Coordinates of C-alpha atoms and ligand atoms in Angstrom, one line a residue:
M1 CA 42.9 46.0 -17.8
N2 CA 42.0 48.6 -14.9
K3 CA 43.3 52.4 -16.0
P4 CA 45.4 53.4 -14.1
Y5 CA 44.9 55.8 -11.2
L6 CA 45.2 59.2 -12.9
E7 CA 43.6 58.0 -15.4
S8 CA 40.5 57.2 -14.0
Y9 CA 40.2 60.3 -11.4
P10 CA 38.6 62.8 -11.7
D11 CA 35.1 61.0 -14.1
E12 CA 33.8 63.7 -17.0
K13 CA 32.4 65.7 -14.4
G14 CA 35.3 66.3 -12.4
F15 CA 34.3 64.7 -9.7
F16 CA 36.3 62.1 -7.0
G17 CA 34.2 60.1 -5.9
K18 CA 31.6 62.9 -4.8
F19 CA 34.6 65.4 -4.6
G20 CA 34.8 67.9 -6.8
G21 CA 32.3 68.8 -9.9
S22 CA 31.9 72.2 -11.0
F23 CA 29.3 74.4 -8.9
I24 CA 29.4 77.6 -11.2
P25 CA 27.2 80.9 -11.8
P26 CA 25.5 80.1 -15.1
Q27 CA 27.6 83.3 -17.0
L28 CA 30.6 80.7 -15.8
V29 CA 29.9 77.1 -16.9
Q30 CA 30.1 78.3 -21.1
P31 CA 34.2 79.4 -19.9
F32 CA 34.9 77.0 -18.0
E33 CA 33.2 74.8 -21.2
E34 CA 36.0 76.4 -23.2
I35 CA 39.2 75.9 -20.8
K36 CA 37.8 72.0 -20.6
K37 CA 37.7 71.3 -23.9
A38 CA 41.6 73.7 -24.9
Y39 CA 43.1 70.8 -22.2
E40 CA 41.8 68.3 -23.2
E41 CA 42.5 69.7 -26.9
I42 CA 46.4 70.3 -25.9
K43 CA 46.8 67.8 -23.0
N44 CA 48.2 64.8 -25.7
S45 CA 49.2 67.5 -28.4
K46 CA 52.9 66.7 -28.8
Q47 CA 53.8 70.9 -29.8
F48 CA 52.0 70.9 -25.6
I49 CA 54.0 68.8 -24.5
E50 CA 57.8 70.0 -26.3
D51 CA 56.8 73.6 -25.5
L52 CA 56.9 72.8 -21.5
K53 CA 59.4 70.7 -21.9
Y54 CA 61.5 73.4 -23.1
V55 CA 60.8 75.8 -21.0
R56 CA 61.0 73.4 -18.0
K57 CA 64.8 72.4 -18.9
H58 CA 65.7 75.6 -20.4
Y59 CA 64.3 78.9 -18.1
Q60 CA 62.6 77.2 -15.5
G61 CA 65.8 74.8 -14.3
R62 CA 64.1 70.8 -14.1
P63 CA 64.4 68.8 -13.1
T64 CA 64.7 69.9 -9.6
P65 CA 67.3 67.3 -7.8
I66 CA 66.5 65.4 -4.5
S67 CA 68.9 66.1 -1.3
F68 CA 69.9 63.8 1.0
A69 CA 69.6 65.3 4.6
K70 CA 72.2 64.1 6.3
N71 CA 73.0 66.2 9.5
L72 CA 68.5 66.6 9.8
T73 CA 68.6 63.0 9.7
K74 CA 71.3 62.3 12.3
H75 CA 69.5 64.7 14.4
C76 CA 66.2 63.0 14.5
N77 CA 68.2 59.8 14.8
G78 CA 65.4 57.6 12.9
A79 CA 64.0 57.3 9.5
K80 CA 66.4 58.8 6.2
I81 CA 64.7 61.8 5.3
Y82 CA 65.5 63.2 1.9
L83 CA 63.8 66.9 0.4
K84 CA 62.8 66.8 -3.2
R85 CA 63.7 70.4 -3.9
E86 CA 61.4 72.5 -5.3
D87 CA 63.0 75.6 -3.5
L88 CA 65.2 75.6 -6.6
N89 CA 62.6 76.0 -9.2
H90 CA 62.8 79.7 -10.9
T91 CA 60.1 82.1 -8.4
G92 CA 61.3 79.7 -5.7
A93 CA 58.3 77.4 -5.5
H94 CA 56.7 75.0 -7.2
K95 CA 54.1 76.8 -8.7
L96 CA 55.4 78.0 -11.3
N97 CA 56.0 74.2 -12.9
H98 CA 51.4 74.9 -13.4
C99 CA 51.7 78.3 -13.8
M100 CA 54.0 78.1 -17.6
A101 CA 51.3 75.6 -18.5
E102 CA 48.5 77.3 -17.7
V103 CA 49.8 80.4 -19.7
I104 CA 50.5 78.4 -22.3
L105 CA 46.8 77.6 -22.5
A106 CA 45.7 80.7 -22.3
K107 CA 47.8 82.2 -25.5
H108 CA 45.9 78.9 -27.2
L109 CA 42.9 80.0 -26.5
G110 CA 43.6 84.1 -27.3
K111 CA 43.7 85.5 -24.5
K112 CA 45.4 88.5 -23.4
K113 CA 45.0 88.6 -19.4
V114 CA 45.2 86.2 -16.7
I115 CA 43.7 86.8 -13.4
A116 CA 44.7 84.8 -10.1
E117 CA 44.3 85.3 -6.5
T118 CA 47.6 84.7 -4.2
G119 CA 48.5 83.7 -0.6
A120 CA 51.9 84.3 0.3
G121 CA 52.6 85.9 -3.3
Q122 CA 54.4 82.9 -4.7
H123 CA 51.6 82.1 -7.0
G124 CA 51.3 85.7 -8.2
V125 CA 54.9 85.7 -8.6
A126 CA 55.2 83.1 -10.6
L127 CA 52.5 84.0 -12.6
A128 CA 53.7 87.3 -13.2
T129 CA 56.6 85.6 -14.3
A130 CA 55.1 83.7 -17.0
A131 CA 52.9 86.0 -18.2
A132 CA 56.6 88.4 -18.8
Y133 CA 58.2 85.1 -20.5
F134 CA 54.8 84.5 -22.9
G135 CA 53.6 88.8 -23.5
L136 CA 50.4 88.5 -21.7
E137 CA 48.9 90.7 -19.0
C138 CA 48.9 89.8 -15.5
E139 CA 46.1 90.7 -12.6
I140 CA 46.8 89.7 -9.0
H141 CA 44.0 90.1 -6.8
M142 CA 45.7 89.4 -2.4
G143 CA 44.8 90.1 0.8
E144 CA 45.6 93.4 2.0
V145 CA 46.9 91.4 5.6
D146 CA 49.1 89.3 3.1
I147 CA 49.7 92.6 1.5
K148 CA 51.6 93.5 3.9
K149 CA 53.2 90.3 5.8
E150 CA 54.3 89.6 2.9
H151 CA 55.8 92.7 0.6
P152 CA 58.7 91.6 -1.1
N153 CA 56.6 89.4 -3.4
V154 CA 54.2 92.5 -3.8
I155 CA 57.3 94.6 -5.1
R156 CA 58.5 91.6 -7.5
M157 CA 55.3 91.3 -8.8
K158 CA 54.9 95.1 -9.4
I159 CA 58.7 94.6 -11.0
L160 CA 57.6 92.1 -13.4
G161 CA 54.7 94.2 -14.6
A162 CA 51.6 92.7 -13.5
K163 CA 48.6 94.5 -11.2
V164 CA 48.5 93.4 -8.1
V165 CA 44.6 94.4 -6.7
P166 CA 44.0 94.3 -2.9
A167 CA 41.2 92.3 -1.5
T168 CA 39.9 94.6 1.6
H169 CA 37.0 92.4 2.8
G170 CA 36.7 90.1 5.2
L171 CA 40.0 88.1 7.1
K172 CA 41.6 90.2 3.9
T173 CA 43.9 86.9 3.4
L174 CA 43.2 84.1 1.1
K175 CA 40.0 83.1 0.6
E176 CA 39.0 86.9 -0.2
A177 CA 41.4 86.6 -2.2
V178 CA 40.0 83.9 -4.2
D179 CA 36.4 85.7 -3.8
S180 CA 37.4 89.2 -5.7
A181 CA 39.9 87.1 -8.4
F182 CA 36.3 85.3 -9.6
E183 CA 34.7 88.8 -9.3
A184 CA 37.0 90.2 -11.7
Y185 CA 37.4 87.0 -13.8
L186 CA 33.8 87.0 -14.2
N187 CA 34.0 90.7 -15.5
D188 CA 36.3 89.5 -18.6
T189 CA 35.4 86.2 -19.4
K190 CA 36.0 87.0 -23.0
N191 CA 39.7 88.5 -23.0
S192 CA 40.7 86.6 -19.7
I193 CA 41.2 83.5 -17.8
Y194 CA 41.6 82.7 -14.8
C195 CA 44.9 80.7 -13.3
I196 CA 43.8 78.9 -10.6
G197 CA 46.8 78.5 -7.7
S198 CA 46.2 75.6 -6.6
V199 CA 44.4 71.9 -6.8
V200 CA 41.2 73.6 -6.2
G201 CA 38.4 75.4 -8.0
P202 CA 35.9 74.7 -10.3
H203 CA 36.7 71.4 -12.6
P204 CA 38.9 71.3 -14.6
F205 CA 41.4 73.2 -12.3
P206 CA 41.7 70.5 -10.0
M207 CA 42.7 67.8 -12.3
M208 CA 44.7 70.1 -14.4
V209 CA 47.0 71.5 -12.0
R210 CA 47.5 68.4 -10.7
D211 CA 48.7 67.4 -13.6
F212 CA 51.3 69.9 -14.4
Q213 CA 52.7 69.6 -10.9
S214 CA 52.8 65.7 -11.3
V215 CA 55.8 66.6 -12.7
I216 CA 57.6 66.5 -9.1
G217 CA 56.7 63.5 -8.5
F218 CA 57.5 61.1 -11.6
E219 CA 61.3 63.5 -11.4
A220 CA 61.4 61.9 -7.8
K221 CA 60.3 58.6 -8.2
E222 CA 63.2 58.2 -10.9
Q223 CA 66.6 60.4 -8.5
F224 CA 65.3 57.9 -5.1
L225 CA 65.4 55.4 -7.0
E226 CA 69.3 57.0 -8.3
H227 CA 69.9 57.0 -4.0
E228 CA 68.2 54.4 -2.6
N229 CA 67.6 51.6 -5.1
K230 CA 64.2 51.0 -3.5
L231 CA 61.0 53.1 -3.0
P232 CA 60.4 55.8 -0.1
D233 CA 58.7 53.8 2.6
N234 CA 57.2 58.0 3.6
V235 CA 56.3 60.6 0.8
V236 CA 54.9 63.7 3.1
A237 CA 54.4 67.4 1.9
C238 CA 52.7 70.2 3.3
V239 CA 48.3 70.9 2.0
G240 CA 47.5 74.5 1.6
G241 CA 44.9 73.7 -1.4
G242 CA 47.5 70.4 -2.6
S243 CA 49.3 70.7 -5.5
N244 CA 52.7 70.4 -3.6
A245 CA 51.0 67.9 -2.7
M246 CA 49.7 66.4 -4.9
G247 CA 52.4 66.3 -7.6
I248 CA 54.3 64.5 -5.4
F249 CA 52.0 62.0 -4.5
A250 CA 50.9 62.1 -8.4
G251 CA 54.5 59.7 -8.8
F252 CA 53.7 57.1 -6.5
I253 CA 50.0 56.8 -6.0
E254 CA 50.2 53.5 -7.8
N255 CA 52.4 52.1 -5.1
K256 CA 50.2 51.3 -2.0
E257 CA 53.3 50.4 0.2
V258 CA 54.4 53.9 -0.2
E259 CA 52.7 56.0 2.6
L260 CA 51.4 59.3 1.7
Y261 CA 51.1 62.2 3.9
G262 CA 49.6 65.8 3.2
V263 CA 50.4 67.8 6.0
E264 CA 48.0 70.5 7.2
P265 CA 49.2 74.4 9.1
L266 CA 47.4 73.4 13.5
G267 CA 48.9 76.8 13.7
K268 CA 48.2 78.2 17.3
G269 CA 45.5 76.0 18.6
Q270 CA 42.8 73.4 18.0
K271 CA 39.0 76.1 18.4
I272 CA 38.2 77.2 15.3
G273 CA 40.1 80.7 14.0
E274 CA 43.4 79.0 15.4
H275 CA 44.4 76.8 12.4
S276 CA 43.4 76.2 8.9
A277 CA 43.5 71.7 9.0
S278 CA 40.5 71.7 7.0
L279 CA 40.6 67.3 6.3
T280 CA 41.2 67.0 9.9
Y281 CA 38.3 68.9 11.6
G282 CA 36.2 70.2 8.3
E283 CA 33.1 69.0 6.4
E284 CA 31.9 68.1 3.3
G285 CA 30.4 71.5 2.1
V286 CA 30.9 73.8 -1.7
M287 CA 33.0 76.4 -1.5
H288 CA 35.4 78.2 -4.1
G289 CA 32.9 75.7 -6.7
F290 CA 34.0 72.9 -5.3
N291 CA 32.6 69.9 -2.8
S292 CA 35.4 68.9 -0.5
I293 CA 36.2 68.7 3.1
M294 CA 36.1 72.3 4.5
L295 CA 36.6 74.7 8.0
K296 CA 32.7 75.9 8.1
D297 CA 31.8 78.2 11.4
K298 CA 28.5 77.9 13.6
N299 CA 25.7 79.2 9.9
G300 CA 27.8 76.8 8.1
E301 CA 29.8 79.7 6.7
P302 CA 33.5 79.5 5.2
A303 CA 35.5 79.5 8.8
P304 CA 38.3 82.3 9.8
V305 CA 41.4 80.6 9.7
Y306 CA 45.4 80.8 10.6
S307 CA 48.9 79.8 9.8
I308 CA 51.8 81.3 10.0
G309 CA 52.0 80.3 6.3
S310 CA 50.1 82.5 4.1
G311 CA 50.0 79.7 1.0
I312 CA 48.4 77.4 3.2
D313 CA 45.5 79.4 5.2
Y314 CA 42.5 78.2 2.8
P315 CA 39.8 77.2 4.7
S316 CA 39.3 74.2 2.0
V317 CA 41.4 71.6 -0.2
G318 CA 41.3 69.8 -3.6
P319 CA 38.8 67.2 -3.6
E320 CA 41.2 65.3 -4.7
H321 CA 42.8 65.1 -1.1
A322 CA 39.5 64.5 0.4
F323 CA 38.7 61.5 -1.8
L324 CA 41.8 60.0 -1.4
K325 CA 42.2 60.9 2.7
T326 CA 37.8 59.6 2.4
E327 CA 39.8 56.2 1.0
G328 CA 42.0 55.3 3.2
R329 CA 45.1 55.9 0.6
T330 CA 46.8 58.8 2.0
K331 CA 46.7 60.9 5.8
V332 CA 46.8 63.9 7.3
G333 CA 49.7 64.6 9.8
L334 CA 49.4 68.4 11.7
C335 CA 52.1 70.9 12.4
D336 CA 52.1 74.0 14.1
D337 CA 53.9 77.0 14.3
N338 CA 56.1 76.6 17.4
E339 CA 56.8 72.8 15.2
A340 CA 57.6 75.0 11.6
V341 CA 59.5 77.7 13.0
D342 CA 61.7 75.5 14.4
A343 CA 61.9 73.1 11.4
F344 CA 62.0 76.7 9.7
Y345 CA 65.5 76.6 11.9
K346 CA 66.4 73.3 12.0
L347 CA 67.0 72.7 7.9
S348 CA 68.6 76.4 8.0
Q349 CA 71.3 75.9 10.2
L350 CA 71.6 71.9 9.5
E351 CA 71.6 72.2 5.8
G352 CA 71.9 75.5 4.3
I353 CA 68.6 75.6 3.4
I354 CA 66.0 77.7 4.3
P355 CA 62.3 76.5 3.6
A356 CA 59.3 78.4 3.0
L357 CA 57.0 78.8 6.6
E358 CA 54.5 76.0 4.4
S359 CA 57.3 74.3 3.4
A360 CA 58.4 74.2 6.8
H361 CA 55.7 72.3 8.1
A362 CA 56.3 69.6 5.5
V363 CA 60.2 69.6 7.5
G364 CA 58.5 69.9 10.6
F365 CA 55.9 66.4 10.5
A366 CA 58.8 64.3 8.6
M367 CA 60.9 65.1 11.9
K368 CA 58.5 64.0 14.4
L369 CA 57.7 61.2 12.2
A370 CA 61.4 60.4 11.2
K371 CA 61.8 59.8 15.3
T372 CA 59.4 57.5 15.3
L373 CA 61.0 54.9 12.7
P374 CA 63.8 52.8 12.5
N375 CA 67.1 54.1 10.5
D376 CA 66.3 52.0 7.6
K377 CA 63.0 53.5 7.0
T378 CA 63.0 57.0 4.4
I379 CA 60.8 59.9 3.9
L380 CA 60.7 61.9 1.3
V381 CA 60.1 65.6 1.6
S382 CA 58.9 68.0 -0.6
L383 CA 60.4 70.7 -0.1
S384 CA 58.3 73.2 -1.8
G385 CA 59.4 76.3 -2.1
R386 CA 62.3 78.6 -0.4
G387 CA 62.3 81.4 2.8
D388 CA 63.4 83.9 1.4
K389 CA 59.9 85.7 1.7
D390 CA 59.6 84.9 5.1
I391 CA 62.8 85.7 6.5
D392 CA 62.2 89.4 8.0
F393 CA 58.6 87.8 9.8
V394 CA 60.2 85.1 11.2
V395 CA 63.3 86.7 12.5
E396 CA 60.6 89.6 14.0
N397 CA 58.9 87.2 15.4
Y398 CA 60.9 84.2 16.9
P399 CA 64.6 85.2 17.8
I400 CA 67.3 83.0 15.7
P401 CA 68.0 80.3 18.0
N402 CA 71.5 80.7 19.6
S403 CA 72.9 77.4 19.8
K404 CA 72.4 74.7 16.3
F405 CA 72.0 71.7 19.1
Ligands
PLP501 C1 51.2 78.4 -2.7 C2 52.3 77.3 -1.6 C3 52.2 76.7 -0.7 C4 50.9 76.1 -0.6 O1 50.1 75.8 -2.2 P1 49.6 73.3 -2.3 O2 48.5 74.1 -3.1 O3 49.4 73.8 -1.5 O4 51.1 73.0 -2.9 C5 53.2 75.0 0.0 N1 54.8 75.8 -0.2 C6 54.1 77.0 -0.8 C7 56.2 77.2 -0.9 C8 54.0 77.9 -1.5 O5 54.8 78.5 -2.4

């Protein structure tokens, strides 16, 4: 019998086909070996599974429900739209799914401090929360541009006891935050551990973060059957690094009849610098320690990227997404800034749910897809987070529509 997909990929060295792997400086080889070994040890340990189940149920708020978006469905007049409500996690996004597990791993390794990057601040807040809960120090690196844009999350991290370090080079957004966090980790691999915020980075992170996020897909599969008595025809999730998408895809990857769509931000347009649609416009390349499909400038360096969603403006993408797209198992959807803002307001006014701007990209694409499908078809959207962090920015730049209809 063939091994299930999730046990077959990645291989020993962290490759999904030709994507993934571990391209790191010699000083990091040993620390990453240590992380890999620790993960192999604890992933099947009864204690670890019990600990994680406990915090998820009694602290984080899992299982998160699936809601039928009845008014949005009526508005689109096509396929039925369902939402997997990751916005209802403590701290407001799916990030705590892997942060809690990464911090338990850090404790297992005897580390005192967790270090990470953050884009919109969601990963930083989630990690600061997990660190507070488990009693570890926390240091978060964040681009200066994002620090201004996502002010409430910066304050939240500080209140939670984390140190926020601004990344001041280059475009001062997510990529630079990753550079800066890697450097800090390099300087203190003994006492600290890097807790990557998505299914990116060197092996074992893409695998580990996927495994921790797979709870979204496993819950969703069961819950969707409860609603519809069949599997969804389509599953849609936004892709920055790709963790909420891999998390929900994990539940349906073996069911070939379920179409899986990763939605990339088309930003302001198709030119380099106007979007961050890596899978759509990128080419193979190594960045931040792994081989994937990335956006490059004329010199082959990581290209400048942009999206209205601060958590999804990354010039590369998780290697498993590159692999699954190349294999034809997943498809890529696009949603630009304006479509995302339209979805942001539509979901708010028709369903009473204010989505994160990142998640609004998945909703925006799902609305376009729904309109092309008959009303006996279904779409399950990963609503990765809530939009409280984005309200000031949206209202200042895109006036609230006068009429819902
Ligand atoms: C961080 C974040 C994302 C993007 O990260 P992925 O790893 O691509 O899931 C999407 N939505 C929200 C709400 C986020 O906070």
